[in-house]
Coordinates of C-alpha atoms and ligand atoms in Angstrom, one line a residue:
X80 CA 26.2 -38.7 -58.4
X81 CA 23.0 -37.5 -57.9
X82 CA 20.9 -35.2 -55.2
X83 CA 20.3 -36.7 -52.0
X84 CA 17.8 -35.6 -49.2
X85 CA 18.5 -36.7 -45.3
X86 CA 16.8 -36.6 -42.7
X87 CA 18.0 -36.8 -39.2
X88 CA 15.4 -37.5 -36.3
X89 CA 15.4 -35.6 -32.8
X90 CA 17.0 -38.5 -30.8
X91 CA 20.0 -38.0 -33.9
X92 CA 20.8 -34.5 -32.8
X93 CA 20.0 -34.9 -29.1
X94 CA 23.1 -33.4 -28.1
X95 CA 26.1 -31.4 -29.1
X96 CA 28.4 -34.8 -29.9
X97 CA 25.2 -36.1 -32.1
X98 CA 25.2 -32.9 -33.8
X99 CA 28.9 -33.3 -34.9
X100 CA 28.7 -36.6 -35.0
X101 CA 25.5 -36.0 -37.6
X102 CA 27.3 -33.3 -39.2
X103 CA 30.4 -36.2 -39.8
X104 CA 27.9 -38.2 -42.0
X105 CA 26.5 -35.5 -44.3
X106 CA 30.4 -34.2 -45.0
X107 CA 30.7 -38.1 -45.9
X108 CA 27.9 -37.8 -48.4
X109 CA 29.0 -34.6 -50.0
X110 CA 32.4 -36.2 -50.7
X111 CA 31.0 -38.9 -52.3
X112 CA 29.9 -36.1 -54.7
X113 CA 26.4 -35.9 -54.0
X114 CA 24.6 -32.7 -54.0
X115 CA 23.0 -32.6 -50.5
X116 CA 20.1 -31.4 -48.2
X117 CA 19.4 -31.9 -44.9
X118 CA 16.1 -31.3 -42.9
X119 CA 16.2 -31.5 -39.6
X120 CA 14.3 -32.3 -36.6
X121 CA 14.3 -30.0 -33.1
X122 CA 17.0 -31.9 -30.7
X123 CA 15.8 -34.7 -28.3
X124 CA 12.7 -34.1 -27.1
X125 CA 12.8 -30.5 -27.2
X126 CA 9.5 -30.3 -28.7
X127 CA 7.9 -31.8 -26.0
X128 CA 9.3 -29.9 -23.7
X129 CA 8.0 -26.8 -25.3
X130 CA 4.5 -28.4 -25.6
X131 CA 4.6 -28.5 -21.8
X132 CA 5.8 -24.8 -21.4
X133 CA 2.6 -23.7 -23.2
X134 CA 0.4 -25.8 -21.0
X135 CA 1.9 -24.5 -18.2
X136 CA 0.5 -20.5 -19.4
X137 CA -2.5 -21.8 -21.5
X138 CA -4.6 -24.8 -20.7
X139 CA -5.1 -25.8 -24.7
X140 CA -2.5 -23.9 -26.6
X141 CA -3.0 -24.3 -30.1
X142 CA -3.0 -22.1 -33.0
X143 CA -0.7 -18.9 -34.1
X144 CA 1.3 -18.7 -31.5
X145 CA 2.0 -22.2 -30.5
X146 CA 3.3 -22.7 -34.2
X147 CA 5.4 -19.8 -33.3
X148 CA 6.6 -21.4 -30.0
X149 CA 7.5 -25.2 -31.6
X150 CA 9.2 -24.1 -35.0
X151 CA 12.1 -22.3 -32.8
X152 CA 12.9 -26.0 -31.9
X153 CA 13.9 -26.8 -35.2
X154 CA 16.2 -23.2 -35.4
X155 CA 18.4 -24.3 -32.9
X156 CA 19.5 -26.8 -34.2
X157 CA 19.5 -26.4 -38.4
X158 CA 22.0 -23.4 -36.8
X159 CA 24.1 -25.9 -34.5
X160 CA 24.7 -28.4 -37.5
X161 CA 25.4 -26.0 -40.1
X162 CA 27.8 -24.6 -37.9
X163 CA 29.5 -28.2 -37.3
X164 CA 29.4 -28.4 -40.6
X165 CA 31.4 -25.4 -41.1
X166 CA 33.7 -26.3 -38.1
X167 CA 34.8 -29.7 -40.9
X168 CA 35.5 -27.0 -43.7
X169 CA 32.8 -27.2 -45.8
X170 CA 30.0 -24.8 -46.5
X171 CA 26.8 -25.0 -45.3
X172 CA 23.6 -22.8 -44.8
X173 CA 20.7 -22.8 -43.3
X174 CA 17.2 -22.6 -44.2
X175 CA 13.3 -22.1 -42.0
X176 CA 10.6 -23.6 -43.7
X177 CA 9.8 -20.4 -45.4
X178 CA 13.0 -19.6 -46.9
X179 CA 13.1 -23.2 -48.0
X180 CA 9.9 -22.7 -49.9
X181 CA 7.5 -24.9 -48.1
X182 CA 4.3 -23.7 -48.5
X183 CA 1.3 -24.9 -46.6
X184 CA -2.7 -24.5 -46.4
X185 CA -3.2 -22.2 -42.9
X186 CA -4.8 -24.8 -40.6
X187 CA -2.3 -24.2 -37.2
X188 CA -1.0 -27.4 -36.0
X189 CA -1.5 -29.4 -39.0
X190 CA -0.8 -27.8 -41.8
X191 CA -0.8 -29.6 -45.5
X192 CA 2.3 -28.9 -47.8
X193 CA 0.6 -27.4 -50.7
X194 CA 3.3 -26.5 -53.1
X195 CA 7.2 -26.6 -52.3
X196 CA 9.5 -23.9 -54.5
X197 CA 13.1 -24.3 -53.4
X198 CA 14.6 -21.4 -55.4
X199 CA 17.0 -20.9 -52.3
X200 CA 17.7 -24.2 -52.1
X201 CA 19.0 -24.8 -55.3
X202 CA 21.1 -21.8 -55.4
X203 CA 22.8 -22.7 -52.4
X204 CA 23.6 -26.1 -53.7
X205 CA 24.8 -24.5 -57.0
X206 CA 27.0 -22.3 -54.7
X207 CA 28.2 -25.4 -53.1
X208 CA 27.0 -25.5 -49.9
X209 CA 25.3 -28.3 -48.4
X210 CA 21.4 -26.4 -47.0
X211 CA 19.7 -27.2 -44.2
X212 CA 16.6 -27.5 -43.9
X213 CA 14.0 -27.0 -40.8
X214 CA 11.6 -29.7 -40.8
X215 CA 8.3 -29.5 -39.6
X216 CA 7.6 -25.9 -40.7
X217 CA 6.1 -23.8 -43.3
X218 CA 4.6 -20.7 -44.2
X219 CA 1.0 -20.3 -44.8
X220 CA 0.2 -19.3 -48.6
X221 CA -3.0 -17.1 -47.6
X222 CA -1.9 -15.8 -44.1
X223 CA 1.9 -15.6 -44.5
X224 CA 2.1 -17.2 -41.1
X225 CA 4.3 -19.3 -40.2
X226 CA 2.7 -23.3 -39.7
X227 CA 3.8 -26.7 -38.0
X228 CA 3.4 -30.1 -40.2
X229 CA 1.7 -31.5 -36.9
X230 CA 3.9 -34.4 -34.9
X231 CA 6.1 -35.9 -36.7
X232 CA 6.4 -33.3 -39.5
X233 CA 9.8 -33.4 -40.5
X234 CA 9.4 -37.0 -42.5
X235 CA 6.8 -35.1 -45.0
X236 CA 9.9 -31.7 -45.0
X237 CA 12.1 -34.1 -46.1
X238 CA 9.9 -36.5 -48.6
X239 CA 8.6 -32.9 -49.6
X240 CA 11.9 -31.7 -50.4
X241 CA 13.2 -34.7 -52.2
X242 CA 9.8 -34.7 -54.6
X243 CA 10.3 -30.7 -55.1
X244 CA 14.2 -31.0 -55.6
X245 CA 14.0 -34.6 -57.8
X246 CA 16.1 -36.3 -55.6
X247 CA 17.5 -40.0 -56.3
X248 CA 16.4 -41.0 -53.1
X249 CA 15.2 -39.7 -49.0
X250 CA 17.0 -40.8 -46.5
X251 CA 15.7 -41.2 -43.1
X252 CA 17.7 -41.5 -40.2
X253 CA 16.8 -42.5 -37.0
X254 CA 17.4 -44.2 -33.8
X255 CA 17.0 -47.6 -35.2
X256 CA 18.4 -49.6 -37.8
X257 CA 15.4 -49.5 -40.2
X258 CA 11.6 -50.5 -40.5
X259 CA 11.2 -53.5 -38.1
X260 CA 8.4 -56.0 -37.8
X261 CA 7.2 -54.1 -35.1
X262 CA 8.1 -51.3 -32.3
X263 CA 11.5 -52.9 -31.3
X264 CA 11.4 -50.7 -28.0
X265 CA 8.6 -53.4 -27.0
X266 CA 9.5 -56.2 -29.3
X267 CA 13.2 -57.2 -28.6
X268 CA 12.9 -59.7 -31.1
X269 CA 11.8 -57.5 -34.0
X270 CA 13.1 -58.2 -37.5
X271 CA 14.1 -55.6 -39.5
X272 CA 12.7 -55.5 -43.0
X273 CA 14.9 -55.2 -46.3
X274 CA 12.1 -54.0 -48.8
X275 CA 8.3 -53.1 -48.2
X276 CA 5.8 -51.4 -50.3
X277 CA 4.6 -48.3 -50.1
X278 CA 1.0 -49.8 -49.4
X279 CA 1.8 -52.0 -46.3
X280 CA 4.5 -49.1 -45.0
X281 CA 1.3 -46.4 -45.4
X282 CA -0.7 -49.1 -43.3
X283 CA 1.6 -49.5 -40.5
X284 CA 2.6 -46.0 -40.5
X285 CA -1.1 -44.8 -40.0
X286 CA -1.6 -47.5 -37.4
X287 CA 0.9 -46.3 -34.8
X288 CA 4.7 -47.1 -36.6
X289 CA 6.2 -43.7 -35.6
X290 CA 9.6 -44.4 -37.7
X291 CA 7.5 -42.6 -40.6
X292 CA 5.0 -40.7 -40.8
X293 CA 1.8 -41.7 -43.0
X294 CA 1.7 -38.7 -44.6
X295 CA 5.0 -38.6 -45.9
X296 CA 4.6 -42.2 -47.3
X297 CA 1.4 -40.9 -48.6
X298 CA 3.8 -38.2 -50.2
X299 CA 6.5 -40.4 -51.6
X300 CA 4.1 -42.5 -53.2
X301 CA 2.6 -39.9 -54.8
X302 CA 5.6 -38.8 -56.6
X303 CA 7.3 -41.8 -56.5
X304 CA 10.3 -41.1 -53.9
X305 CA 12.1 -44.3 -52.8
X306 CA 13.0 -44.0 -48.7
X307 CA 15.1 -45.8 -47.3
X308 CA 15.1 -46.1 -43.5
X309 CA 18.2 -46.2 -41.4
X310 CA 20.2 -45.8 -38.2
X311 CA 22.4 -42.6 -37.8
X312 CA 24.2 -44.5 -35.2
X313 CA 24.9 -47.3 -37.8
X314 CA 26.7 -48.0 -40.7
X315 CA 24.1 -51.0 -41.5
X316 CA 21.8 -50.9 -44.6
X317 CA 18.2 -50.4 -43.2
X318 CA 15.0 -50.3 -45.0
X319 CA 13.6 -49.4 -48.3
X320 CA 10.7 -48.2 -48.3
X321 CA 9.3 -48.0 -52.4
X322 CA 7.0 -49.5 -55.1
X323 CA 9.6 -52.1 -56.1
X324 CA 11.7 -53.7 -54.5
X325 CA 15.1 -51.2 -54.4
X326 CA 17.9 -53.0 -57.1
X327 CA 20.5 -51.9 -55.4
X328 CA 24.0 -53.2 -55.6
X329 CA 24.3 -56.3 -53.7
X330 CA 21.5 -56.2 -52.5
X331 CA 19.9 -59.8 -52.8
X332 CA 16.3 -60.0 -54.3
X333 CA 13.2 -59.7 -51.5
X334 CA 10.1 -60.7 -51.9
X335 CA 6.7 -59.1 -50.6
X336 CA 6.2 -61.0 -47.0
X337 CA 2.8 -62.3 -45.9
X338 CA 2.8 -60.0 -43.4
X339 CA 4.5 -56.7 -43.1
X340 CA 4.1 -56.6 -39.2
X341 CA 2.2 -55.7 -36.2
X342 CA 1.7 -51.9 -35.0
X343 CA 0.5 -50.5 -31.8
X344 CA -0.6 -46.9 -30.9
X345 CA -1.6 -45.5 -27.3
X346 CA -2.3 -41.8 -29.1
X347 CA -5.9 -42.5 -28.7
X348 CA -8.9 -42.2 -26.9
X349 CA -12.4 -43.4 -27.3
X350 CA -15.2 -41.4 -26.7
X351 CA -18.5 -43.0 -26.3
X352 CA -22.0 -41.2 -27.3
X353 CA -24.9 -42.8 -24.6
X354 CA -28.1 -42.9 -25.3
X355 CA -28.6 -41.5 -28.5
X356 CA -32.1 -41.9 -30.5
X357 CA -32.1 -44.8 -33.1
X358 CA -33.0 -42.7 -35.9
X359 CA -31.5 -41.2 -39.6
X360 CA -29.5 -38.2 -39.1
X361 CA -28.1 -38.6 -35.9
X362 CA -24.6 -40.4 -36.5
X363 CA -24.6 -37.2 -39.2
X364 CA -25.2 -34.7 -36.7
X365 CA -22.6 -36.0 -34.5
X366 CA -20.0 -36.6 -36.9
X367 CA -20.3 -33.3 -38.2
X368 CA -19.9 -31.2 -35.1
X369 CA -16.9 -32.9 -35.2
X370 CA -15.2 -32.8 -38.7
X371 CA -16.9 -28.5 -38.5
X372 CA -13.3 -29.0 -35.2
X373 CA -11.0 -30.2 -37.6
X374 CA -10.8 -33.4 -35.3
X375 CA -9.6 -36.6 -37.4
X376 CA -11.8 -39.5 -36.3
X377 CA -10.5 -43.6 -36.5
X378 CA -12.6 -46.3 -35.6
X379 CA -16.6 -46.2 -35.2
X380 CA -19.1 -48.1 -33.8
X381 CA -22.6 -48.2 -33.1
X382 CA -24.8 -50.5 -31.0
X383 CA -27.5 -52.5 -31.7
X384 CA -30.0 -50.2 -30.1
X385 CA -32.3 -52.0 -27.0
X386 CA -35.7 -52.3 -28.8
X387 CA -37.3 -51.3 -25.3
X388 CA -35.4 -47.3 -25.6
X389 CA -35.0 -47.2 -29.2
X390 CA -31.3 -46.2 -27.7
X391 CA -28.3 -46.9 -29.0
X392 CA -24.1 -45.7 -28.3
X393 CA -22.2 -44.6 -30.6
X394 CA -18.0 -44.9 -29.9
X395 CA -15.6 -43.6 -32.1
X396 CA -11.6 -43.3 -31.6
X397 CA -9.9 -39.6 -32.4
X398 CA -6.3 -38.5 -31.3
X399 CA -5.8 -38.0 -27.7
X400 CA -4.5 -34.3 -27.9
X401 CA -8.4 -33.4 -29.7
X402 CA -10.0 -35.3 -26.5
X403 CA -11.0 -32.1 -24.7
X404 CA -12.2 -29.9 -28.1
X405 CA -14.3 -32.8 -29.1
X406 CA -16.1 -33.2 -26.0
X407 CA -16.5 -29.3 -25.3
X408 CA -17.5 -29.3 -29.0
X409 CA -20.2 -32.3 -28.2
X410 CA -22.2 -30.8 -25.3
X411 CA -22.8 -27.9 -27.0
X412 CA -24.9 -29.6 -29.2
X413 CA -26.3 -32.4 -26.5
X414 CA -29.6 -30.8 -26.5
X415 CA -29.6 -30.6 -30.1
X416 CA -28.9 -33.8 -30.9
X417 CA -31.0 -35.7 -27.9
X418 CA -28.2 -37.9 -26.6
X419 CA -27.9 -38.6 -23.0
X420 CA -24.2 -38.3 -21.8
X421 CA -20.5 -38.6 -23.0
X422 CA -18.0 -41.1 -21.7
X423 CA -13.9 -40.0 -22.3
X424 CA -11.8 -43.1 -22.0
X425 CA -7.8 -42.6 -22.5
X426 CA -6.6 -45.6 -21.5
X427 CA -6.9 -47.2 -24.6
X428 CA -4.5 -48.9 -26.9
X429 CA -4.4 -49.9 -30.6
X430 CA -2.9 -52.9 -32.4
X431 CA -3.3 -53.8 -35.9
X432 CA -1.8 -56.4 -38.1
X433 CA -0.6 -55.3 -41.2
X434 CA 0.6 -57.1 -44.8
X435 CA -0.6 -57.5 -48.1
X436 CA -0.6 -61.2 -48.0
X437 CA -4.0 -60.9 -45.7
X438 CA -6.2 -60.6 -49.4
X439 CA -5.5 -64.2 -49.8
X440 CA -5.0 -65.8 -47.0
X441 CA -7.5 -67.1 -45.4
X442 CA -7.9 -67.1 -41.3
X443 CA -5.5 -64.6 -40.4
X444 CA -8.2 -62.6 -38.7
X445 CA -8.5 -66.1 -37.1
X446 CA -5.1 -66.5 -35.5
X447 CA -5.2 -62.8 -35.0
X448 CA -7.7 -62.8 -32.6
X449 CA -6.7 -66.5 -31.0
X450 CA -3.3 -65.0 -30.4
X451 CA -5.0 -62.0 -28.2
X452 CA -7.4 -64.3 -26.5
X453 CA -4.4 -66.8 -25.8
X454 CA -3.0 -63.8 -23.8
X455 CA -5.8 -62.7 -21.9
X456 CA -6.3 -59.8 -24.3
X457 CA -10.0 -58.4 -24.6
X458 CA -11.1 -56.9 -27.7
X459 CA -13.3 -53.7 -27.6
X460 CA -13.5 -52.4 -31.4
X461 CA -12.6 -53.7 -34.5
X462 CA -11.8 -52.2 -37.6
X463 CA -10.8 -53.9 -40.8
X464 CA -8.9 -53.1 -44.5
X465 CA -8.3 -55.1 -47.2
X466 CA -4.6 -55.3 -46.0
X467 CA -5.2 -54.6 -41.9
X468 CA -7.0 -55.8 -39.2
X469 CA -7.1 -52.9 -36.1
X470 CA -8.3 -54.1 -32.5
X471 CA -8.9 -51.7 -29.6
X472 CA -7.6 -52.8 -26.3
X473 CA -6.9 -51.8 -22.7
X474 CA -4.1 -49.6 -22.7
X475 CA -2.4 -52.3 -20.3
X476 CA -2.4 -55.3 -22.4
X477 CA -0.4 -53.1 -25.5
X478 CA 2.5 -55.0 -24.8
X479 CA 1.9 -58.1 -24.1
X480 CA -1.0 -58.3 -27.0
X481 CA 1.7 -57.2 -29.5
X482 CA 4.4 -59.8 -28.5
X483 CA 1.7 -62.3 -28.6
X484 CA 0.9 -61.4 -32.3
X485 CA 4.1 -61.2 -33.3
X486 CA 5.1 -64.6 -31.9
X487 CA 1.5 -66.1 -33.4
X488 CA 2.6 -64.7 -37.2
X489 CA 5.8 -66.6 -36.8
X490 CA 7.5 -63.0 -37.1
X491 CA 10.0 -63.2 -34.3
X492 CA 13.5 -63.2 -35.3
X493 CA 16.0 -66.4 -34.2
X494 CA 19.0 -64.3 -34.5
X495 CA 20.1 -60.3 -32.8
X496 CA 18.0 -58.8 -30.9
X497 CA 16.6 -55.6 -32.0
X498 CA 18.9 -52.5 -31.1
X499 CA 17.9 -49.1 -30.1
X500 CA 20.3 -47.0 -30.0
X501 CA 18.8 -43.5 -28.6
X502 CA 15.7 -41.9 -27.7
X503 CA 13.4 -41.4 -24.9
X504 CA 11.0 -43.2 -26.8
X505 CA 8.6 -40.0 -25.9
Ligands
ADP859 P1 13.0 -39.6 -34.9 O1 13.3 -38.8 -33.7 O2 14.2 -40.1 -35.7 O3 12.0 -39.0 -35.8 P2 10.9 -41.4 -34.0 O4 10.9 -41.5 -32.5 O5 9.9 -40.5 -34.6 O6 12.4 -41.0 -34.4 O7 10.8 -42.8 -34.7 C1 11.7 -43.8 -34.3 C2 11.1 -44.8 -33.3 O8 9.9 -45.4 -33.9 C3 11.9 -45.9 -32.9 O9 12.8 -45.5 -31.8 C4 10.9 -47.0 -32.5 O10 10.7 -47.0 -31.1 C5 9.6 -46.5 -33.1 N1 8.9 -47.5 -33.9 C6 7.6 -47.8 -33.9 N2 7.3 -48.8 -34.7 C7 8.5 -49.2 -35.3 C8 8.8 -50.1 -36.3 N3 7.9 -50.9 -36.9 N4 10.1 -50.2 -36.8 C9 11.0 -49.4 -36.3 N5 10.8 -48.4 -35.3 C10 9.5 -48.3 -34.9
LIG860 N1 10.1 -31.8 -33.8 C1 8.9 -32.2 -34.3 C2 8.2 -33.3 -33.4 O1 8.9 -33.6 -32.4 C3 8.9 -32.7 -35.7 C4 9.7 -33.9 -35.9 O2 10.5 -34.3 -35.1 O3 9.5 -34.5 -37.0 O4 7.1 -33.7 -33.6
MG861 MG1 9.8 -39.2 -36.3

């Protein structure tokens, strides 16, 4: 019996009988002999609730501080389940970030794991103990500051963890019973997948599946980490996330579907350049007062410009929460750059179809977008991959567009209906 990693979610530990009843699971593991670590996410939506304390004393909190402020999240309660732990008579400890090792570049917010060295760790573990972990947090190489992972974060602690500590496998546990065809909080007729490759899961992760994180897929491919996906509310085998699909015992053979499923995302905004000259250099100019914020951009696009103003608009998608540096960052350099306004729009949603299978199949961008028109649904942007096709929409057709796809790909399941067993869904 090997070294396993688990991960339990915020809607896992949202309360003192999910900590215990957490805590019940992990005793489970170590009995079954494995060696094991556990990162943990802040309880509920406790994160969010901080997140609105700082808005309510700074407009845009960000930074040093606000890393300081989220990462006690996570404290409470690695310190509540190691003491449940302890309360079932077996050791456990826990561990911050930094204690576990994870180091990080010093961007606030968002930081990058750049090197993990679980010395701790492994003595605890040797010792017998099971560690805990605090996902989500690190410690900044350069600054020795302490840094968030950025929403999310825990998946990458975890995948991080199990890379760093060669575990047989990361386990993910959640509020659902695996990787589904799509967002079973709006799809009630979801399927949950067996297998799916690390490719398609990357895709739909990075388009708006919040069960993982992309940049802990990104991770476990990297190193080669099989996930597997599952419900801590559940007995039920969920989903394994790998390059191959996982041989384990019983399990029957799966094959690569056509297509992996349909994401949405309403994390978004657009924000559309007017009247900007039609000439080399300016997309440039835009797009690097941007990337000189450390603002991730998504989709693009640019206008034909009218011959008569040699105008054209430029729109481009970035994360809601960078909204207001992007635009402050923008009219500073209006004059600069000669355009002639900025338009914020929030209300937006995404929706992307995702699978391998779209390389050679022909007309799935056809039914694709004859499955939105069919529902009313009008397209704004478009942005394709070799394995996705992404549409933006009106933040009010999300659902509706995605059940439509989902029912036009033939993905809908004729049996139970998706179950979610916890979470605010926040
Ligand atoms: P945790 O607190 O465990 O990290 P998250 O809220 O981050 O949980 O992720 C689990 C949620 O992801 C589910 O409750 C579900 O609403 C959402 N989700 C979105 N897309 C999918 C999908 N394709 N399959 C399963 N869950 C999905
Ligand atoms: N608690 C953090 C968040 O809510 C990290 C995580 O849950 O993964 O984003
Ligand atoms: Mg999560």
């Amino acid at each position: 019996m090997g070294l396993v990693v688990q991960k339990y979610g915020g809607s896992s530990v949202a309360d003192a009988e999910g900590i215990k009843r957490v805590a019940k699971r992990i005793v489970d593991a170590k009995k079954n002999g494995h060696q094991v670590v556990v990162v943990v996410s802040a309880m509920g939506d406790t994160t969010d609730e901080l997140i609105d304390l700082a808005e309510q004393v700074s407009p845009i909190p960000a930074g040093r501080e606000f890393d300081m402020l989220l990462t006690a999240g996570e404290r409470i309660s690695m310190a509540l389940l190691a003491m449940a732990i302890k309360n079932l008579g077996h050791e456990a400890q826990s561990f911050t970030g930094s204690q576990a090792g994870v180091i990080t570049d010093s961007v606030h917010n968002k930081a990058r794991i750049i090197d993990v060295t679980p010395g701790r760790i492994r003595t605890a573990l040797d010792e017998g103990n099971i560690a805990i972990v605090a996902g989500f947090q690190g410690v900044s190489a350069d600054s020795k500051d302490i840094t968030t992972l950025g929403r999310g974060g825990s998946d990458t602690t975890a995948v991080a963890l199990a890379a760093a500590l060669d575990a047989e496998v990361c386990e993910i546990y959640t509020d659902v019973d695996g990787v589904f065809t799509a967002d079973p909080r709006v799809v009630k007729k979801a399927r949950k997948i067996d297998w799916i490759s690390f490719e398609d899961m990357l895709e739909l992760a990075s388009s708006g599946s919040k069960v993982l994180l992309h940049r802990c897929v990104e991770y476990a491919r990297r190193y080669n980490i099989p996930i597997h996906v599952r419900s801590s509310f559940s007995g039920l085998r969920g989903t394994w996330v790998s390059n191959e699909p996982h041989a384990e015992q019983g399990a029957r053979k799966v094959e690569q579907a056509i297509i992996s499923g349909v994401a949405h995302d309403t994390s978004e905004a657009k924000i559309t350049v007017v009247g900007v000259p039609d000439k080399p250099g300016e997309a440039a100019a835009i797009f690097r007062t941007i990337a000189d914020n450390e603002i991730n951009i998504d989709m693009v696009v640019q206008n034909v410009s009218a011959a008569s103003t040699g105008l054209t608009d430029i729109s481009f998608t970035l994360p809601k929460t960078e909204g207001r540096k992007a635009i402050d960052a923008l009219e500073k350099t209006k004059s600069a750059i000669g355009f002639e306004s900025l338009r914020y729009d929030d209300q937006i949603a995404k929706i992307s179809l995702v699978g391998a299978g779209m390389k050679t199949n022909p007309g799935v961008t056809a039914s694709f977008f004859e499955a939105l028109s069919d529902a009313g649904v009008n397209i704004e942007l478009i942005s394709t991959s070799e394995i996705r096709i992404s549409v933006v929409t009106r933040a009010d057709d999300v659902k509706e567009a995605v059940r439509a796809v989902h029912t036009a790909f033939g993905l809908d399941s004729d049996s139970d209906e998706a179950v979610v067993y916890g979470g605010t869904g926040r």
